Amino acid sequence: MAILEVQNIRKSFGSTQVLDGISFSMEKGDVLSVIGSSGSGKTTLLRCLNFLEKPDSGIIRVNGETLLDASSGASESSRSIRLKRLHFGLVFQSFNLFPQYTALQNVMLAEKLLAGEQPDWKKRKAERIREIEEHARNLLADMGLQDRMNNYPHQLSGGQCQRVAIARALALNPDILCFDEPTSALDPELTGEVLRVIRGLADRSTTMIIVTHEMAFARDVASHVLFMDNGVICEEGTPEEVFNHPKQERTRQFLSHYSD
């Protein structure tokens, strides 16, 4: 069974069609690189998967469960939407860390809020906070930030902030981890440290969708590649197929602007 099934997703903003019939599927452990020019719909696709935007039509299933069938037209509570988002972790290009919290507090926050909704929270509060803190410390250590846990975002480099954001996205154990241009806000010298973390996650069979302009990285880390153009999937296949033997002229034109 596919871990993720996306069928015929369409999304417009006013008269502008941003996504026009996007369909693909992923198996557990797949790494999907999504490439394409700015404005091709890549970020909107991630926002639809994470329920930050509602598609005009289409279906999203995770582990066989239908999370979205836009044709139903049914309204949903904010709690229902929050629960659906738990299937996905999203790492934003601009970090989006809370400046008033330390790295450790940023990573703990979502899990604490979720635990606070459980019926046994008051009874087990102290115990659960200890468990959540231990989990967060382990995640930050995995990111190489064991000596930066009590630093605030303004005391961290851009690469360190992005690694905190990755730890935060992993804190709720999502089925699929999504990255929206994870290195675009970084100086070139800091890009490598974030890409190494993502490569390490891929080596551990973390299921990921990575929107990126880092073509060499997209080719090397992905098991599958989507090339989007004007809101549609223009070409898809293995990295070998898309990067070395593209079938579409538009794909060849796009890739000609990049070199190793």
mmCIF file of C-alpha atoms in Angstrom:
data_model
loop_
_atom_site.group_PDB
_atom_site.id
_atom_site.type_symbol
_atom_site.label_atom_id
_atom_site.label_comp_id
_atom_site.label_asym_id
_atom_site.label_seq_id
_atom_site.Cartn_x
_atom_site.Cartn_y
_atom_site.Cartn_z
ATOM 1 C CA MET A 1 0.000 0.000 0.000
ATOM 2 C CA ALA A 2 1.263 3.471 -0.876
ATOM 3 C CA ILE A 3 1.993 5.698 2.106
ATOM 4 C CA LEU A 4 0.765 8.731 0.119
ATOM 5 C CA GLU A 5 -1.685 8.953 -2.764
ATOM 6 C CA VAL A 6 -2.419 12.298 -4.405
ATOM 7 C CA GLN A 7 -5.103 12.319 -7.073
ATOM 8 C CA ASN A 8 -6.044 15.144 -9.429
ATOM 9 C CA ILE A 9 -5.271 18.067 -7.103
ATOM 10 C CA ARG A 10 -6.367 21.417 -8.504
ATOM 11 C CA LYS A 11 -5.972 24.825 -6.903
ATOM 12 C CA SER A 12 -6.709 28.309 -8.215
ATOM 13 C CA PHE A 13 -6.212 31.744 -6.733
ATOM 14 C CA GLY A 14 -8.779 33.927 -8.425
ATOM 15 C CA SER A 15 -8.421 33.381 -12.162
ATOM 16 C CA THR A 16 -4.908 31.924 -11.835
ATOM 17 C CA GLN A 17 -4.701 28.137 -12.021
ATOM 18 C CA VAL A 18 -1.736 27.207 -9.799
ATOM 19 C CA LEU A 19 -2.193 23.419 -9.670
ATOM 20 C CA ASP A 20 -3.884 21.664 -12.560
ATOM 21 C CA GLY A 21 -4.483 17.988 -11.964
ATOM 22 C CA ILE A 22 -1.492 16.865 -9.846
ATOM 23 C CA SER A 23 -1.353 13.104 -9.215
ATOM 24 C CA PHE A 24 1.424 10.936 -7.772
ATOM 25 C CA SER A 25 2.024 8.303 -5.101
ATOM 26 C CA MET A 26 4.834 7.376 -2.721
ATOM 27 C CA GLU A 27 5.905 4.274 -0.862
ATOM 28 C CA LYS A 28 7.318 4.301 2.663
ATOM 29 C CA GLY A 29 10.954 5.386 2.603
ATOM 30 C CA ASP A 30 10.714 7.135 -0.767
ATOM 31 C CA VAL A 31 12.413 10.488 -1.240
ATOM 32 C CA LEU A 32 10.614 12.631 -3.793
ATOM 33 C CA SER A 33 12.414 15.675 -5.196
ATOM 34 C CA VAL A 34 10.106 18.290 -6.724
ATOM 35 C CA ILE A 35 11.877 20.645 -9.109
ATOM 36 C CA GLY A 36 10.749 23.419 -11.419
ATOM 37 C CA SER A 37 10.905 27.149 -11.989
ATOM 38 C CA SER A 38 9.590 29.652 -9.449
ATOM 39 C CA GLY A 39 5.835 29.941 -9.846
ATOM 40 C CA SER A 40 5.363 26.397 -11.129
ATOM 41 C CA GLY A 41 3.196 25.414 -8.133
ATOM 42 C CA LYS A 42 5.704 23.499 -6.005
ATOM 43 C CA THR A 43 5.144 25.382 -2.744
ATOM 44 C CA THR A 44 1.367 25.453 -3.243
ATOM 45 C CA LEU A 45 1.452 21.665 -3.595
ATOM 46 C CA LEU A 46 3.229 21.346 -0.236
ATOM 47 C CA ARG A 47 0.789 23.763 1.378
ATOM 48 C CA CYS A 48 -2.153 21.693 0.099
ATOM 49 C CA LEU A 49 -0.596 18.483 1.441
ATOM 50 C CA ASN A 50 -0.117 20.137 4.829
ATOM 51 C CA PHE A 51 -3.666 21.565 4.895
ATOM 52 C CA LEU A 52 -2.430 25.143 4.864
ATOM 53 C CA GLU A 53 -4.400 25.571 1.632
ATOM 54 C CA LYS A 54 -7.538 23.712 0.632
ATOM 55 C CA PRO A 55 -7.495 22.318 -2.915
ATOM 56 C CA ASP A 56 -10.452 23.111 -5.158
ATOM 57 C CA SER A 57 -10.643 19.440 -6.127
ATOM 58 C CA GLY A 58 -8.760 16.224 -5.627
ATOM 59 C CA ILE A 59 -8.029 13.479 -3.115
ATOM 60 C CA ILE A 60 -5.230 13.000 -0.570
ATOM 61 C CA ARG A 61 -4.768 9.624 1.150
ATOM 62 C CA VAL A 62 -2.173 8.618 3.731
ATOM 63 C CA ASN A 63 -1.783 4.931 4.623
ATOM 64 C CA GLY A 64 -5.082 4.228 2.869
ATOM 65 C CA GLU A 65 -7.002 6.809 4.922
ATOM 66 C CA THR A 66 -8.702 9.538 2.907
ATOM 67 C CA LEU A 67 -7.679 12.823 4.525
ATOM 68 C CA LEU A 68 -9.164 14.987 1.805
ATOM 69 C CA ASP A 69 -11.838 14.510 -0.809
ATOM 70 C CA ALA A 70 -12.470 18.035 -2.015
ATOM 71 C CA SER A 71 -15.520 16.947 -3.987
ATOM 72 C CA SER A 72 -17.426 16.234 -0.761
ATOM 73 C CA GLY A 73 -17.693 19.921 0.086
ATOM 74 C CA ALA A 74 -17.940 19.075 3.786
ATOM 75 C CA SER A 75 -16.704 21.660 6.263
ATOM 76 C CA GLU A 76 -14.195 20.605 8.914
ATOM 77 C CA SER A 77 -13.388 21.759 12.401
ATOM 78 C CA SER A 78 -10.021 23.302 13.141
ATOM 79 C CA ARG A 79 -9.239 20.319 15.386
ATOM 80 C CA SER A 80 -9.932 17.884 12.533
ATOM 81 C CA ILE A 81 -7.568 19.801 10.272
ATOM 82 C CA ARG A 82 -4.881 19.868 12.980
ATOM 83 C CA LEU A 83 -5.099 16.092 13.359
ATOM 84 C CA LYS A 84 -4.694 15.612 9.609
ATOM 85 C CA ARG A 85 -1.617 17.822 9.617
ATOM 86 C CA LEU A 86 0.038 15.405 12.050
ATOM 87 C CA HIS A 87 0.659 13.052 9.120
ATOM 88 C CA PHE A 88 3.013 15.638 7.624
ATOM 89 C CA GLY A 89 5.942 17.608 8.983
ATOM 90 C CA LEU A 90 6.808 20.804 7.115
ATOM 91 C CA VAL A 91 10.162 22.573 7.174
ATOM 92 C CA PHE A 92 9.777 26.126 5.869
ATOM 93 C CA GLN A 93 12.441 27.923 3.872
ATOM 94 C CA SER A 94 12.516 30.803 6.394
ATOM 95 C CA PHE A 95 12.721 28.562 9.525
ATOM 96 C CA ASN A 96 9.613 30.076 11.252
ATOM 97 C CA LEU A 97 11.041 29.504 14.727
ATOM 98 C CA PHE A 98 9.483 31.336 17.654
ATOM 99 C CA PRO A 99 12.073 33.976 18.650
ATOM 100 C CA GLN A 100 10.990 34.047 22.320
ATOM 101 C CA TYR A 101 11.727 30.332 22.784
ATOM 102 C CA THR A 102 15.036 28.471 22.959
ATOM 103 C CA ALA A 103 15.891 25.773 20.443
ATOM 104 C CA LEU A 104 14.745 23.143 22.955
ATOM 105 C CA GLN A 105 11.476 24.946 23.677
ATOM 106 C CA ASN A 106 10.761 25.345 19.948
ATOM 107 C CA VAL A 107 11.121 21.607 19.420
ATOM 108 C CA MET A 108 9.046 20.724 22.505
ATOM 109 C CA LEU A 109 6.179 23.127 21.818
ATOM 110 C CA ALA A 110 3.989 21.164 19.392
ATOM 111 C CA GLU A 111 4.258 17.926 21.352
ATOM 112 C CA LYS A 112 3.371 19.747 24.589
ATOM 113 C CA LEU A 113 0.318 21.339 22.977
ATOM 114 C CA LEU A 114 -0.820 17.977 21.654
ATOM 115 C CA ALA A 115 -0.248 16.269 25.005
ATOM 116 C CA GLY A 116 -2.221 19.024 26.720
ATOM 117 C CA GLU A 117 -5.314 17.934 24.805
ATOM 118 C CA GLN A 118 -5.169 14.402 26.224
ATOM 119 C CA PRO A 119 -7.531 13.478 29.104
ATOM 120 C CA ASP A 120 -4.688 12.349 31.383
ATOM 121 C CA TRP A 121 -2.610 15.530 30.925
ATOM 122 C CA LYS A 122 -3.198 16.995 34.395
ATOM 123 C CA LYS A 123 -2.504 13.697 36.102
ATOM 124 C CA ARG A 124 0.665 12.938 34.123
ATOM 125 C CA LYS A 125 1.847 16.473 33.302
ATOM 126 C CA ALA A 126 5.247 16.347 35.007
ATOM 127 C CA GLU A 127 6.007 12.889 33.611
ATOM 128 C CA ARG A 128 4.925 13.816 30.080
ATOM 129 C CA ILE A 129 6.991 17.015 30.098
ATOM 130 C CA ARG A 130 10.064 14.990 31.053
ATOM 131 C CA GLU A 131 9.358 12.552 28.219
ATOM 132 C CA ILE A 132 8.795 15.362 25.717
ATOM 133 C CA GLU A 133 11.985 17.136 26.787
ATOM 134 C CA GLU A 134 14.028 13.949 26.466
ATOM 135 C CA HIS A 135 12.607 13.359 22.982
ATOM 136 C CA ALA A 136 13.413 16.934 21.951
ATOM 137 C CA ARG A 137 16.954 16.701 23.327
ATOM 138 C CA ASN A 138 17.540 13.493 21.369
ATOM 139 C CA LEU A 139 16.274 15.099 18.158
ATOM 140 C CA LEU A 140 18.501 18.145 18.588
ATOM 141 C CA ALA A 141 21.472 15.898 19.334
ATOM 142 C CA ASP A 142 20.753 14.029 16.101
ATOM 143 C CA MET A 143 20.942 17.409 14.346
ATOM 144 C CA GLY A 144 24.366 18.066 15.902
ATOM 145 C CA LEU A 145 22.953 20.769 18.192
ATOM 146 C CA GLN A 146 23.527 19.230 21.610
ATOM 147 C CA ASP A 147 25.483 22.327 22.668
ATOM 148 C CA ARG A 148 22.925 24.813 21.322
ATOM 149 C CA MET A 149 19.714 23.614 22.989
ATOM 150 C CA ASN A 150 19.383 26.630 25.287
ATOM 151 C CA ASN A 151 20.216 29.194 22.608
ATOM 152 C CA TYR A 152 17.541 31.466 21.158
ATOM 153 C CA PRO A 153 17.116 31.726 17.373
ATOM 154 C CA HIS A 154 18.969 35.057 17.208
ATOM 155 C CA GLN A 155 21.975 33.325 18.793
ATOM 156 C CA LEU A 156 22.083 30.651 16.069
ATOM 157 C CA SER A 157 23.343 30.652 12.501
ATOM 158 C CA GLY A 158 20.900 30.162 9.657
ATOM 159 C CA GLY A 159 22.018 26.570 9.232
ATOM 160 C CA GLN A 160 21.537 25.897 12.937
ATOM 161 C CA CYS A 161 18.063 27.476 12.842
ATOM 162 C CA GLN A 162 17.104 25.244 9.929
ATOM 163 C CA ARG A 163 18.331 22.171 11.787
ATOM 164 C CA VAL A 164 16.190 23.196 14.786
ATOM 165 C CA ALA A 165 13.255 23.507 12.377
ATOM 166 C CA ILE A 166 13.942 20.002 11.068
ATOM 167 C CA ALA A 167 14.010 18.625 14.618
ATOM 168 C CA ARG A 168 10.732 20.408 15.343
ATOM 169 C CA ALA A 169 9.117 18.890 12.236
ATOM 170 C CA LEU A 170 10.259 15.425 13.344
ATOM 171 C CA ALA A 171 8.998 15.831 16.910
ATOM 172 C CA LEU A 172 5.498 14.513 16.200
ATOM 173 C CA ASN A 173 6.783 11.527 14.164
ATOM 174 C CA PRO A 174 5.100 12.467 10.877
ATOM 175 C CA ASP A 175 4.520 9.885 8.162
ATOM 176 C CA ILE A 176 5.967 12.251 5.561
ATOM 177 C CA LEU A 177 8.507 15.027 6.079
ATOM 178 C CA CYS A 178 8.211 17.945 3.650
ATOM 179 C CA PHE A 179 10.856 20.538 2.838
ATOM 180 C CA ASP A 180 10.113 23.802 1.051
ATOM 181 C CA GLU A 181 13.414 25.084 -0.365
ATOM 182 C CA PRO A 182 15.246 24.254 2.878
ATOM 183 C CA THR A 183 18.479 25.999 1.841
ATOM 184 C CA SER A 184 17.165 29.059 -0.025
ATOM 185 C CA ALA A 185 17.532 31.388 2.987
ATOM 186 C CA LEU A 186 21.068 30.206 3.764
ATOM 187 C CA ASP A 187 24.481 31.466 2.762
ATOM 188 C CA PRO A 188 26.196 28.972 0.441
ATOM 189 C CA GLU A 189 28.668 27.990 3.165
ATOM 190 C CA LEU A 190 25.794 26.944 5.452
ATOM 191 C CA THR A 191 23.859 25.008 2.804
ATOM 192 C CA GLY A 192 26.050 21.926 3.079
ATOM 193 C CA GLU A 193 25.323 21.281 6.752
ATOM 194 C CA VAL A 194 21.555 21.234 6.155
ATOM 195 C CA LEU A 195 21.883 19.040 3.071
ATOM 196 C CA ARG A 196 23.988 16.577 5.080
ATOM 197 C CA VAL A 197 21.222 16.320 7.678
ATOM 198 C CA ILE A 198 18.609 15.659 4.978
ATOM 199 C CA ARG A 199 20.859 13.081 3.337
ATOM 200 C CA GLY A 200 21.221 11.364 6.718
ATOM 201 C CA LEU A 201 17.444 11.231 7.072
ATOM 202 C CA ALA A 202 17.196 9.670 3.605
ATOM 203 C CA ASP A 203 19.767 7.058 4.614
ATOM 204 C CA ARG A 204 17.454 6.155 7.517
ATOM 205 C CA SER A 205 14.544 5.635 5.086
ATOM 206 C CA THR A 206 12.624 8.731 6.174
ATOM 207 C CA THR A 207 9.792 9.369 3.716
ATOM 208 C CA MET A 208 10.341 12.860 2.341
ATOM 209 C CA ILE A 209 9.130 15.364 -0.237
ATOM 210 C CA ILE A 210 11.805 17.952 -1.018
ATOM 211 C CA VAL A 211 11.090 21.064 -3.056
ATOM 212 C CA THR A 212 14.512 22.340 -4.056
ATOM 213 C CA HIS A 213 16.586 24.289 -6.552
ATOM 214 C CA GLU A 214 19.672 22.285 -5.563
ATOM 215 C CA MET A 215 19.723 20.108 -8.689
ATOM 216 C CA ALA A 216 22.776 18.009 -7.800
ATOM 217 C CA PHE A 217 21.307 17.294 -4.374
ATOM 218 C CA ALA A 218 17.864 16.507 -5.839
ATOM 219 C CA ARG A 219 19.447 14.054 -8.234
ATOM 220 C CA ASP A 220 21.647 12.377 -5.627
ATOM 221 C CA VAL A 221 19.218 12.038 -2.695
ATOM 222 C CA ALA A 222 15.920 11.276 -4.455
ATOM 223 C CA SER A 223 14.386 7.945 -5.364
ATOM 224 C CA HIS A 224 11.896 9.743 -7.632
ATOM 225 C CA VAL A 225 11.737 13.199 -9.249
ATOM 226 C CA LEU A 226 8.817 15.372 -10.345
ATOM 227 C CA PHE A 227 9.440 18.279 -12.695
ATOM 228 C CA MET A 228 6.591 20.793 -12.435
ATOM 229 C CA ASP A 229 5.844 23.501 -14.973
ATOM 230 C CA ASN A 230 2.850 25.864 -14.998
ATOM 231 C CA GLY A 231 0.957 23.856 -12.396
ATOM 232 C CA VAL A 232 1.293 20.424 -14.006
ATOM 233 C CA ILE A 233 3.728 17.539 -13.751
ATOM 234 C CA CYS A 234 5.661 17.915 -16.969
ATOM 235 C CA GLU A 235 7.899 14.919 -16.370
ATOM 236 C CA GLU A 236 8.536 12.338 -13.662
ATOM 237 C CA GLY A 237 10.761 9.347 -13.140
ATOM 238 C CA THR A 238 13.922 8.198 -11.460
ATOM 239 C CA PRO A 239 16.764 10.719 -11.120
ATOM 240 C CA GLU A 240 18.567 8.865 -13.915
ATOM 241 C CA GLU A 241 15.570 9.234 -16.219
ATOM 242 C CA VAL A 242 14.742 12.864 -15.463
ATOM 243 C CA PHE A 243 18.245 14.320 -15.176
ATOM 244 C CA ASN A 244 20.168 12.194 -17.666
ATOM 245 C CA HIS A 245 17.515 11.227 -20.189
ATOM 246 C CA PRO A 246 14.669 13.780 -20.060
ATOM 247 C CA LYS A 247 11.893 13.113 -22.545
ATOM 248 C CA GLN A 248 10.295 16.543 -22.621
ATOM 249 C CA GLU A 249 11.871 19.563 -24.301
ATOM 250 C CA ARG A 250 10.696 21.788 -21.431
ATOM 251 C CA THR A 251 12.603 19.586 -18.958
ATOM 252 C CA ARG A 252 15.745 19.807 -21.078
ATOM 253 C CA GLN A 253 15.410 23.598 -21.231
ATOM 254 C CA PHE A 254 15.021 23.857 -17.470
ATOM 255 C CA LEU A 255 17.946 21.576 -16.669
ATOM 256 C CA SER A 256 20.203 23.379 -19.161
ATOM 257 C CA HIS A 257 20.323 26.329 -16.758
ATOM 258 C CA TYR A 258 21.998 24.189 -14.084
ATOM 259 C CA SER A 259 25.413 22.618 -14.036
ATOM 260 C CA ASP A 260 27.130 20.361 -11.498
#
